[in-house]
Amino acid sequence: MTVQEIADALGMACVAGSSGMDREVTSGYASDLLSDVMGHARDGAIWVTSQVHQNVVAVALLLNLSAVVIAGGLQLMEDAAARADARGMPMLSTELPAFEVAGRLYRLGVRGEV
Amino acid sequence: MTARDEHALEMDFAVGRHDFAAAGEVASRVKQVLRQLGIASDLVRRAAVATYEAEMNLVIHSNGGKVVLRVDSERIVVEACDLGPGIPDIELAMREGYSTASDEVREMGFGAGMGLPNMRRCSDSFKIDSSVGRGTTVTTVIYIAEPGS
Protein backbone atom coordinates (compact mmCIF):
# COMPACT_ATOMS: atom_id res chain seq x y z
CA MET A 1 0.00 0.00 0.00
CA THR A 2 1.12 3.54 -0.58
CA VAL A 3 1.29 6.20 2.10
CA GLN A 4 -1.58 7.97 0.34
CA GLU A 5 -3.81 4.88 0.51
CA ILE A 6 -3.06 4.44 4.20
CA ALA A 7 -3.67 8.12 4.96
CA ASP A 8 -7.01 7.94 3.14
CA ALA A 9 -8.06 4.71 4.83
CA LEU A 10 -7.32 6.02 8.34
CA GLY A 11 -8.37 9.62 7.77
CA MET A 12 -4.91 11.01 8.50
CA ALA A 13 -3.83 14.40 7.20
CA CYS A 14 -0.48 14.92 5.50
CA VAL A 15 1.05 17.95 7.27
CA ALA A 16 4.40 17.94 5.41
CA GLY A 17 6.37 16.07 2.75
CA SER A 18 3.34 15.50 0.53
CA SER A 19 5.51 14.87 -2.54
CA GLY A 20 6.40 11.47 -1.05
CA MET A 21 2.82 10.22 -0.63
CA ASP A 22 3.32 7.61 -3.34
CA ARG A 23 6.00 5.80 -1.29
CA GLU A 24 5.28 2.14 -0.67
CA VAL A 25 4.69 1.08 2.96
CA THR A 26 6.29 -2.32 3.55
CA SER A 27 6.21 -2.61 7.37
CA GLY A 28 5.48 -0.65 10.54
CA TYR A 29 7.34 0.46 13.66
CA ALA A 30 6.25 2.34 16.77
CA SER A 31 8.62 4.04 19.23
CA ASP A 32 9.52 7.40 20.70
CA LEU A 33 13.16 6.48 21.24
CA LEU A 34 15.19 7.53 18.22
CA SER A 35 17.98 5.01 18.71
CA ASP A 36 15.41 2.25 19.05
CA VAL A 37 14.04 3.23 15.66
CA MET A 38 17.59 3.58 14.26
CA GLY A 39 18.41 0.08 15.42
CA HIS A 40 15.24 -1.74 14.43
CA ALA A 41 12.99 -0.02 11.86
CA ARG A 42 13.31 -1.40 8.33
CA ASP A 43 13.52 0.27 4.98
CA GLY A 44 9.99 1.24 3.87
CA ALA A 45 8.49 1.18 7.38
CA ILE A 46 5.81 3.62 8.47
CA TRP A 47 6.86 4.98 11.89
CA VAL A 48 4.31 5.87 14.57
CA THR A 49 5.62 8.31 17.18
CA SER A 50 4.79 11.22 19.43
CA GLN A 51 8.10 12.98 18.80
CA VAL A 52 7.62 16.16 16.76
CA HIS A 53 11.09 17.71 16.30
CA GLN A 54 13.29 17.73 13.21
CA ASN A 55 15.50 14.84 14.28
CA VAL A 56 12.50 12.61 13.57
CA VAL A 57 12.72 13.64 9.93
CA ALA A 58 16.49 13.05 9.91
CA VAL A 59 16.01 9.50 11.23
CA ALA A 60 13.19 8.75 8.77
CA LEU A 61 15.33 9.94 5.84
CA LEU A 62 18.44 8.04 6.92
CA LEU A 63 16.49 4.80 7.20
CA ASN A 64 14.47 5.32 3.99
CA LEU A 65 11.23 4.99 5.93
CA SER A 66 8.04 5.42 3.93
CA ALA A 67 6.32 7.90 6.28
CA VAL A 68 5.99 9.14 9.86
CA VAL A 69 2.70 9.24 11.76
CA ILE A 70 2.55 11.86 14.50
CA ALA A 71 -0.01 10.36 16.88
CA GLY A 72 -2.09 11.82 19.67
CA GLY A 73 -2.95 15.10 17.97
CA LEU A 74 0.54 16.49 18.53
CA GLN A 75 1.76 19.20 16.21
CA LEU A 76 4.88 18.83 14.10
CA MET A 77 7.41 21.60 14.69
CA GLU A 78 7.91 24.08 11.86
CA ASP A 79 11.58 23.33 11.21
CA ALA A 80 10.71 19.64 11.02
CA ALA A 81 7.92 20.33 8.54
CA ALA A 82 10.29 22.40 6.38
CA ARG A 83 12.84 19.58 6.33
CA ALA A 84 10.17 16.99 5.48
CA ASP A 85 8.86 19.20 2.65
CA ALA A 86 12.35 19.72 1.25
CA ARG A 87 13.05 15.98 1.16
CA GLY A 88 9.58 14.61 0.43
CA MET A 89 9.22 12.59 3.64
CA PRO A 90 5.47 12.33 4.34
CA MET A 91 4.48 13.39 7.85
CA LEU A 92 0.96 12.30 8.73
CA SER A 93 -1.00 13.67 11.63
CA THR A 94 -3.85 12.11 13.59
CA GLU A 95 -5.77 12.68 16.80
CA LEU A 96 -5.67 8.93 17.43
CA PRO A 97 -3.27 7.75 20.14
CA ALA A 98 -0.25 5.67 19.04
CA PHE A 99 -1.70 2.33 20.17
CA GLU A 100 -4.84 2.90 18.14
CA VAL A 101 -2.85 3.96 15.06
CA ALA A 102 -0.72 0.81 15.25
CA GLY A 103 -3.84 -1.35 15.61
CA ARG A 104 -5.54 0.21 12.62
CA LEU A 105 -2.38 -0.07 10.51
CA TYR A 106 -2.19 -3.74 11.44
CA ARG A 107 -5.80 -4.21 10.40
CA LEU A 108 -4.90 -2.73 7.01
CA GLY A 109 -2.25 -5.43 6.63
CA VAL A 110 0.83 -3.51 7.78
CA ARG A 111 3.10 -5.74 9.90
CA GLY A 112 6.11 -5.20 12.09
CA GLU A 113 9.24 -7.18 11.37
CA VAL A 114 9.62 -9.70 14.17
CA MET B 1 44.19 2.81 4.16
CA THR B 2 47.23 2.56 1.96
CA ALA B 3 48.76 5.35 -0.10
CA ARG B 4 48.73 3.17 -3.19
CA ASP B 5 44.96 2.82 -3.01
CA GLU B 6 43.94 5.45 -5.49
CA HIS B 7 40.28 5.14 -4.54
CA ALA B 8 40.92 6.10 -0.94
CA LEU B 9 38.79 8.94 0.37
CA GLU B 10 38.86 10.85 3.63
CA MET B 11 36.36 13.45 4.82
CA ASP B 12 36.04 15.40 8.07
CA PHE B 13 32.82 16.76 9.56
CA ALA B 14 32.78 19.04 12.59
CA VAL B 15 30.02 18.41 15.15
CA GLY B 16 29.12 21.03 17.76
CA ARG B 17 28.08 20.35 21.34
CA HIS B 18 24.27 20.50 21.72
CA ASP B 19 23.78 21.37 18.06
CA PHE B 20 20.51 19.47 17.76
CA ALA B 21 19.39 21.49 14.74
CA ALA B 22 22.21 20.11 12.58
CA ALA B 23 21.98 16.60 14.01
CA GLY B 24 21.75 13.98 11.29
CA GLU B 25 23.47 16.07 8.64
CA VAL B 26 26.79 14.25 8.88
CA ALA B 27 25.06 10.88 8.59
CA SER B 28 23.09 12.20 5.65
CA ARG B 29 26.29 13.35 3.90
CA VAL B 30 28.04 10.05 4.63
CA LYS B 31 25.12 8.15 3.18
CA GLN B 32 25.18 10.30 0.06
CA VAL B 33 28.94 9.91 -0.44
CA LEU B 34 28.84 6.13 0.02
CA ARG B 35 25.96 5.82 -2.42
CA GLN B 36 27.86 7.86 -4.98
CA LEU B 37 30.80 5.49 -4.54
CA GLY B 38 28.48 2.64 -5.46
CA ILE B 39 28.73 0.88 -2.07
CA ALA B 40 26.08 -1.84 -1.51
CA SER B 41 22.92 -0.47 0.09
CA ASP B 42 23.04 -2.67 3.23
CA LEU B 43 26.57 -1.43 3.95
CA VAL B 44 25.50 2.16 3.31
CA ARG B 45 22.65 1.70 5.76
CA ARG B 46 24.92 0.26 8.47
CA ALA B 47 27.41 3.10 7.97
CA ALA B 48 24.61 5.69 8.08
CA VAL B 49 23.20 4.30 11.33
CA ALA B 50 26.66 4.13 12.94
CA THR B 51 27.44 7.67 11.80
CA TYR B 52 24.13 8.99 13.09
CA GLU B 53 24.73 7.47 16.51
CA ALA B 54 28.31 8.78 16.55
CA GLU B 55 27.08 12.22 15.60
CA MET B 56 24.36 12.20 18.26
CA ASN B 57 26.86 11.11 20.92
CA LEU B 58 29.01 14.11 20.03
CA VAL B 59 26.00 16.45 20.11
CA ILE B 60 24.62 15.09 23.39
CA HIS B 61 27.68 14.19 25.41
CA SER B 62 30.85 15.80 24.08
CA ASN B 63 32.43 19.23 24.26
CA GLY B 64 32.44 19.17 20.47
CA GLY B 65 34.36 17.04 18.04
CA LYS B 66 34.39 15.60 14.58
CA VAL B 67 33.42 12.59 12.54
CA VAL B 68 35.95 11.30 10.05
CA LEU B 69 34.89 9.07 7.16
CA ARG B 70 37.54 6.97 5.45
CA VAL B 71 36.75 4.69 2.56
CA ASP B 72 39.00 2.50 0.47
CA SER B 73 38.39 -0.60 -1.60
CA GLU B 74 38.36 -2.83 1.50
CA ARG B 75 36.46 -0.95 4.16
CA ILE B 76 34.45 1.97 5.45
CA VAL B 77 35.78 3.54 8.63
CA VAL B 78 33.71 5.99 10.68
CA GLU B 79 35.69 7.58 13.46
CA ALA B 80 34.20 9.99 16.01
CA CYS B 81 36.72 11.98 18.04
CA ASP B 82 35.88 14.55 20.67
CA LEU B 83 37.53 16.96 23.07
CA GLY B 84 36.11 15.43 26.21
CA PRO B 85 34.82 14.93 28.78
CA GLY B 86 35.72 11.25 28.31
CA ILE B 87 33.94 8.08 29.45
CA PRO B 88 34.85 6.93 32.98
CA ASP B 89 33.44 3.40 32.62
CA ILE B 90 33.26 2.10 29.04
CA GLU B 91 31.72 -1.23 30.02
CA LEU B 92 28.86 0.58 31.72
CA ALA B 93 28.46 2.96 28.75
CA MET B 94 28.13 -0.06 26.45
CA ARG B 95 25.30 -1.54 28.51
CA GLU B 96 22.02 -1.25 26.66
CA GLY B 97 19.69 1.14 28.51
CA TYR B 98 22.45 2.95 30.40
CA SER B 99 22.74 6.65 29.62
CA THR B 100 24.00 9.82 31.29
CA ALA B 101 21.84 12.08 29.10
CA SER B 102 19.83 14.86 30.75
CA ASP B 103 16.05 14.67 31.19
CA GLU B 104 15.67 17.40 28.57
CA VAL B 105 17.54 15.35 25.98
CA ARG B 106 15.62 12.18 26.93
CA GLU B 107 12.33 13.96 26.36
CA MET B 108 13.39 14.39 22.74
CA GLY B 109 13.75 10.63 22.46
CA PHE B 110 17.53 10.57 22.79
CA GLY B 111 19.54 9.09 25.63
CA ALA B 112 17.90 5.67 25.49
CA GLY B 113 21.26 4.04 26.11
CA MET B 114 21.18 2.33 22.73
CA GLY B 115 23.58 4.45 20.70
CA LEU B 116 26.86 2.64 21.33
CA PRO B 117 25.23 -0.83 21.17
CA ASN B 118 23.64 0.17 17.83
CA MET B 119 27.05 1.23 16.54
CA ARG B 120 28.62 -2.05 17.61
CA ARG B 121 25.84 -4.02 15.92
CA CYS B 122 26.39 -2.12 12.67
CA SER B 123 30.14 -2.69 12.63
CA ASP B 124 32.49 -5.54 11.78
CA SER B 125 35.06 -4.05 14.14
CA PHE B 126 34.31 -1.57 16.90
CA LYS B 127 36.62 0.20 19.33
CA ILE B 128 36.33 2.86 22.03
CA ASP B 129 39.37 4.71 23.35
CA SER B 130 38.60 7.15 26.09
CA SER B 131 40.45 9.17 28.65
CA VAL B 132 38.61 11.26 31.24
CA GLY B 133 39.48 14.92 30.86
CA ARG B 134 40.94 14.35 27.40
CA GLY B 135 38.38 12.86 25.10
CA THR B 136 36.98 9.84 23.34
CA THR B 137 37.53 8.21 19.98
CA VAL B 138 34.99 5.68 18.77
CA THR B 139 35.96 3.73 15.66
CA THR B 140 33.53 1.72 13.56
CA VAL B 141 34.81 -0.41 10.70
CA ILE B 142 32.57 -1.98 8.06
CA TYR B 143 34.24 -4.32 5.57
CA ILE B 144 33.39 -3.93 1.91
CA ALA B 145 35.53 -6.88 0.95
CA GLU B 146 37.01 -9.60 3.15
CA PRO B 147 40.32 -8.32 4.58
CA GLY B 148 43.19 -9.49 2.41
CA SER B 149 40.93 -10.75 -0.38
Tab-separated table of C-alpha atoms in Angstrom:
chain	number	residue	atom	x	y	z
A	1	MET	CA	0.000	0.000	0.000
A	2	THR	CA	1.125	3.543	-0.585
A	3	VAL	CA	1.292	6.200	2.099
A	4	GLN	CA	-1.576	7.972	0.338
A	5	GLU	CA	-3.806	4.876	0.511
A	6	ILE	CA	-3.064	4.437	4.203
A	7	ALA	CA	-3.668	8.116	4.964
A	8	ASP	CA	-7.007	7.943	3.144
A	9	ALA	CA	-8.059	4.712	4.832
A	10	LEU	CA	-7.316	6.022	8.339
A	11	GLY	CA	-8.371	9.623	7.768
A	12	MET	CA	-4.910	11.012	8.499
A	13	ALA	CA	-3.825	14.396	7.197
A	14	CYS	CA	-0.480	14.925	5.501
A	15	VAL	CA	1.048	17.947	7.267
A	16	ALA	CA	4.395	17.944	5.406
A	17	GLY	CA	6.368	16.072	2.746
A	18	SER	CA	3.338	15.498	0.530
A	19	SER	CA	5.513	14.870	-2.543
A	20	GLY	CA	6.395	11.470	-1.049
A	21	MET	CA	2.825	10.223	-0.629
A	22	ASP	CA	3.319	7.610	-3.341
A	23	ARG	CA	6.000	5.797	-1.286
A	24	GLU	CA	5.277	2.136	-0.668
A	25	VAL	CA	4.691	1.080	2.960
A	26	THR	CA	6.294	-2.322	3.555
A	27	SER	CA	6.206	-2.607	7.373
A	28	GLY	CA	5.479	-0.647	10.535
A	29	TYR	CA	7.343	0.458	13.656
A	30	ALA	CA	6.249	2.343	16.774
A	31	SER	CA	8.624	4.037	19.229
A	32	ASP	CA	9.516	7.404	20.702
A	33	LEU	CA	13.159	6.475	21.237
A	34	LEU	CA	15.187	7.534	18.219
A	35	SER	CA	17.983	5.010	18.715
A	36	ASP	CA	15.413	2.249	19.051
A	37	VAL	CA	14.044	3.231	15.657
A	38	MET	CA	17.586	3.575	14.258
A	39	GLY	CA	18.413	0.078	15.419
A	40	HIS	CA	15.239	-1.736	14.428
A	41	ALA	CA	12.992	-0.019	11.862
A	42	ARG	CA	13.308	-1.395	8.328
A	43	ASP	CA	13.524	0.274	4.977
A	44	GLY	CA	9.993	1.241	3.868
A	45	ALA	CA	8.492	1.176	7.377
A	46	ILE	CA	5.811	3.617	8.474
A	47	TRP	CA	6.856	4.983	11.894
A	48	VAL	CA	4.310	5.866	14.566
A	49	THR	CA	5.618	8.311	17.182
A	50	SER	CA	4.793	11.220	19.426
A	51	GLN	CA	8.104	12.984	18.803
A	52	VAL	CA	7.619	16.162	16.758
A	53	HIS	CA	11.087	17.707	16.296
A	54	GLN	CA	13.292	17.730	13.209
A	55	ASN	CA	15.503	14.845	14.280
A	56	VAL	CA	12.504	12.609	13.574
A	57	VAL	CA	12.717	13.642	9.927
A	58	ALA	CA	16.487	13.051	9.905
A	59	VAL	CA	16.014	9.498	11.230
A	60	ALA	CA	13.192	8.754	8.769
A	61	LEU	CA	15.333	9.939	5.842
A	62	LEU	CA	18.439	8.037	6.917
A	63	LEU	CA	16.491	4.797	7.201
A	64	ASN	CA	14.473	5.316	3.986
A	65	LEU	CA	11.233	4.988	5.928
A	66	SER	CA	8.042	5.425	3.932
A	67	ALA	CA	6.318	7.905	6.278
A	68	VAL	CA	5.990	9.135	9.863
A	69	VAL	CA	2.695	9.241	11.762
A	70	ILE	CA	2.548	11.861	14.503
A	71	ALA	CA	-0.007	10.361	16.879
A	72	GLY	CA	-2.089	11.821	19.675
A	73	GLY	CA	-2.951	15.100	17.968
A	74	LEU	CA	0.541	16.494	18.532
A	75	GLN	CA	1.765	19.196	16.207
A	76	LEU	CA	4.884	18.826	14.105
A	77	MET	CA	7.415	21.600	14.687
A	78	GLU	CA	7.911	24.080	11.858
A	79	ASP	CA	11.581	23.334	11.210
A	80	ALA	CA	10.715	19.637	11.019
A	81	ALA	CA	7.921	20.335	8.539
A	82	ALA	CA	10.294	22.398	6.381
A	83	ARG	CA	12.838	19.577	6.331
A	84	ALA	CA	10.172	16.991	5.480
A	85	ASP	CA	8.863	19.203	2.654
A	86	ALA	CA	12.350	19.723	1.249
A	87	ARG	CA	13.050	15.985	1.159
A	88	GLY	CA	9.581	14.607	0.427
A	89	MET	CA	9.222	12.592	3.638
A	90	PRO	CA	5.474	12.335	4.341
A	91	MET	CA	4.485	13.391	7.853
A	92	LEU	CA	0.958	12.301	8.728
A	93	SER	CA	-1.001	13.670	11.627
A	94	THR	CA	-3.849	12.109	13.589
A	95	GLU	CA	-5.769	12.677	16.805
A	96	LEU	CA	-5.674	8.932	17.429
A	97	PRO	CA	-3.269	7.754	20.139
A	98	ALA	CA	-0.250	5.671	19.042
A	99	PHE	CA	-1.699	2.326	20.174
A	100	GLU	CA	-4.836	2.904	18.138
A	101	VAL	CA	-2.847	3.960	15.056
A	102	ALA	CA	-0.721	0.810	15.253
A	103	GLY	CA	-3.841	-1.346	15.611
A	104	ARG	CA	-5.536	0.214	12.623
A	105	LEU	CA	-2.380	-0.070	10.511
A	106	TYR	CA	-2.189	-3.741	11.437
A	107	ARG	CA	-5.802	-4.206	10.404
A	108	LEU	CA	-4.899	-2.731	7.009
A	109	GLY	CA	-2.252	-5.428	6.629
A	110	VAL	CA	0.833	-3.507	7.775
A	111	ARG	CA	3.095	-5.736	9.901
A	112	GLY	CA	6.109	-5.195	12.095
A	113	GLU	CA	9.241	-7.178	11.370
A	114	VAL	CA	9.625	-9.696	14.166
B	1	MET	CA	44.186	2.808	4.161
B	2	THR	CA	47.228	2.559	1.957
B	3	ALA	CA	48.762	5.355	-0.098
B	4	ARG	CA	48.733	3.175	-3.187
B	5	ASP	CA	44.960	2.819	-3.012
B	6	GLU	CA	43.935	5.452	-5.492
B	7	HIS	CA	40.278	5.142	-4.540
B	8	ALA	CA	40.919	6.096	-0.938
B	9	LEU	CA	38.791	8.936	0.366
B	10	GLU	CA	38.857	10.852	3.628
B	11	MET	CA	36.361	13.451	4.818
B	12	ASP	CA	36.038	15.397	8.073
B	13	PHE	CA	32.824	16.758	9.559
B	14	ALA	CA	32.782	19.039	12.589
B	15	VAL	CA	30.022	18.415	15.145
B	16	GLY	CA	29.121	21.026	17.763
B	17	ARG	CA	28.078	20.349	21.343
B	18	HIS	CA	24.271	20.498	21.719
B	19	ASP	CA	23.784	21.367	18.058
B	20	PHE	CA	20.507	19.475	17.757
B	21	ALA	CA	19.387	21.492	14.739
B	22	ALA	CA	22.215	20.108	12.576
B	23	ALA	CA	21.978	16.596	14.008
B	24	GLY	CA	21.752	13.976	11.292
B	25	GLU	CA	23.474	16.069	8.635
B	26	VAL	CA	26.791	14.250	8.884
B	27	ALA	CA	25.059	10.876	8.589
B	28	SER	CA	23.086	12.195	5.647
B	29	ARG	CA	26.288	13.349	3.904
B	30	VAL	CA	28.045	10.053	4.630
B	31	LYS	CA	25.117	8.149	3.183
B	32	GLN	CA	25.176	10.300	0.063
B	33	VAL	CA	28.942	9.911	-0.442
B	34	LEU	CA	28.839	6.125	0.016
B	35	ARG	CA	25.963	5.822	-2.422
B	36	GLN	CA	27.864	7.859	-4.985
B	37	LEU	CA	30.799	5.487	-4.542
B	38	GLY	CA	28.475	2.640	-5.461
B	39	ILE	CA	28.726	0.879	-2.069
B	40	ALA	CA	26.082	-1.836	-1.511
B	41	SER	CA	22.921	-0.473	0.088
B	42	ASP	CA	23.038	-2.670	3.228
B	43	LEU	CA	26.572	-1.433	3.951
B	44	VAL	CA	25.497	2.164	3.308
B	45	ARG	CA	22.654	1.696	5.761
B	46	ARG	CA	24.921	0.264	8.467
B	47	ALA	CA	27.406	3.097	7.972
B	48	ALA	CA	24.611	5.689	8.076
B	49	VAL	CA	23.200	4.296	11.334
B	50	ALA	CA	26.661	4.132	12.939
B	51	THR	CA	27.438	7.675	11.796
B	52	TYR	CA	24.126	8.994	13.092
B	53	GLU	CA	24.730	7.471	16.514
B	54	ALA	CA	28.312	8.779	16.553
B	55	GLU	CA	27.082	12.220	15.598
B	56	MET	CA	24.364	12.197	18.264
B	57	ASN	CA	26.857	11.106	20.915
B	58	LEU	CA	29.012	14.109	20.029
B	59	VAL	CA	25.996	16.445	20.115
B	60	ILE	CA	24.623	15.092	23.389
B	61	HIS	CA	27.683	14.186	25.415
B	62	SER	CA	30.853	15.802	24.078
B	63	ASN	CA	32.427	19.226	24.261
B	64	GLY	CA	32.436	19.170	20.472
B	65	GLY	CA	34.359	17.042	18.043
B	66	LYS	CA	34.394	15.604	14.576
B	67	VAL	CA	33.415	12.591	12.542
B	68	VAL	CA	35.946	11.300	10.053
B	69	LEU	CA	34.890	9.070	7.162
B	70	ARG	CA	37.541	6.968	5.451
B	71	VAL	CA	36.755	4.695	2.564
B	72	ASP	CA	38.996	2.500	0.472
B	73	SER	CA	38.391	-0.600	-1.596
B	74	GLU	CA	38.362	-2.832	1.503
B	75	ARG	CA	36.460	-0.946	4.156
B	76	ILE	CA	34.445	1.973	5.454
B	77	VAL	CA	35.779	3.545	8.635
B	78	VAL	CA	33.706	5.988	10.676
B	79	GLU	CA	35.686	7.584	13.462
B	80	ALA	CA	34.205	9.991	16.011
B	81	CYS	CA	36.721	11.977	18.045
B	82	ASP	CA	35.883	14.546	20.672
B	83	LEU	CA	37.529	16.959	23.071
B	84	GLY	CA	36.110	15.427	26.207
B	85	PRO	CA	34.825	14.934	28.779
B	86	GLY	CA	35.715	11.248	28.313
B	87	ILE	CA	33.938	8.080	29.445
B	88	PRO	CA	34.851	6.926	32.977
B	89	ASP	CA	33.442	3.399	32.617
B	90	ILE	CA	33.263	2.098	29.039
B	91	GLU	CA	31.722	-1.230	30.018
B	92	LEU	CA	28.858	0.582	31.715
B	93	ALA	CA	28.457	2.960	28.749
B	94	MET	CA	28.132	-0.056	26.450
B	95	ARG	CA	25.302	-1.544	28.508
B	96	GLU	CA	22.019	-1.249	26.663
B	97	GLY	CA	19.689	1.141	28.506
B	98	TYR	CA	22.449	2.955	30.401
B	99	SER	CA	22.741	6.654	29.624
B	100	THR	CA	24.000	9.820	31.292
B	101	ALA	CA	21.838	12.077	29.096
B	102	SER	CA	19.831	14.859	30.746
B	103	ASP	CA	16.051	14.674	31.188
B	104	GLU	CA	15.667	17.399	28.570
B	105	VAL	CA	17.538	15.347	25.983
B	106	ARG	CA	15.625	12.183	26.930
B	107	GLU	CA	12.326	13.957	26.359
B	108	MET	CA	13.392	14.392	22.742
B	109	GLY	CA	13.748	10.634	22.458
B	110	PHE	CA	17.534	10.569	22.786
B	111	GLY	CA	19.539	9.092	25.633
B	112	ALA	CA	17.901	5.668	25.485
B	113	GLY	CA	21.259	4.043	26.105
B	114	MET	CA	21.181	2.328	22.727
B	115	GLY	CA	23.579	4.452	20.698
B	116	LEU	CA	26.858	2.643	21.327
B	117	PRO	CA	25.233	-0.829	21.166
B	118	ASN	CA	23.642	0.167	17.831
B	119	MET	CA	27.051	1.230	16.543
B	120	ARG	CA	28.615	-2.053	17.607
B	121	ARG	CA	25.837	-4.017	15.915
B	122	CYS	CA	26.395	-2.119	12.668
B	123	SER	CA	30.140	-2.694	12.628
B	124	ASP	CA	32.492	-5.540	11.781
B	125	SER	CA	35.062	-4.049	14.139
B	126	PHE	CA	34.315	-1.569	16.902
B	127	LYS	CA	36.623	0.200	19.330
B	128	ILE	CA	36.331	2.862	22.029
B	129	ASP	CA	39.373	4.709	23.347
B	130	SER	CA	38.603	7.153	26.091
B	131	SER	CA	40.446	9.173	28.651
B	132	VAL	CA	38.609	11.257	31.239
B	133	GLY	CA	39.479	14.919	30.858
B	134	ARG	CA	40.935	14.355	27.404
B	135	GLY	CA	38.378	12.858	25.102
B	136	THR	CA	36.982	9.837	23.340
B	137	THR	CA	37.533	8.211	19.979
B	138	VAL	CA	34.989	5.678	18.766
B	139	THR	CA	35.957	3.734	15.657
B	140	THR	CA	33.530	1.723	13.555
B	141	VAL	CA	34.813	-0.414	10.696
B	142	ILE	CA	32.572	-1.981	8.065
B	143	TYR	CA	34.235	-4.317	5.566
B	144	ILE	CA	33.386	-3.928	1.908
B	145	ALA	CA	35.533	-6.878	0.954
B	146	GLU	CA	37.014	-9.596	3.146
B	147	PRO	CA	40.316	-8.323	4.580
B	148	GLY	CA	43.190	-9.488	2.405
B	149	SER	CA	40.931	-10.748	-0.380
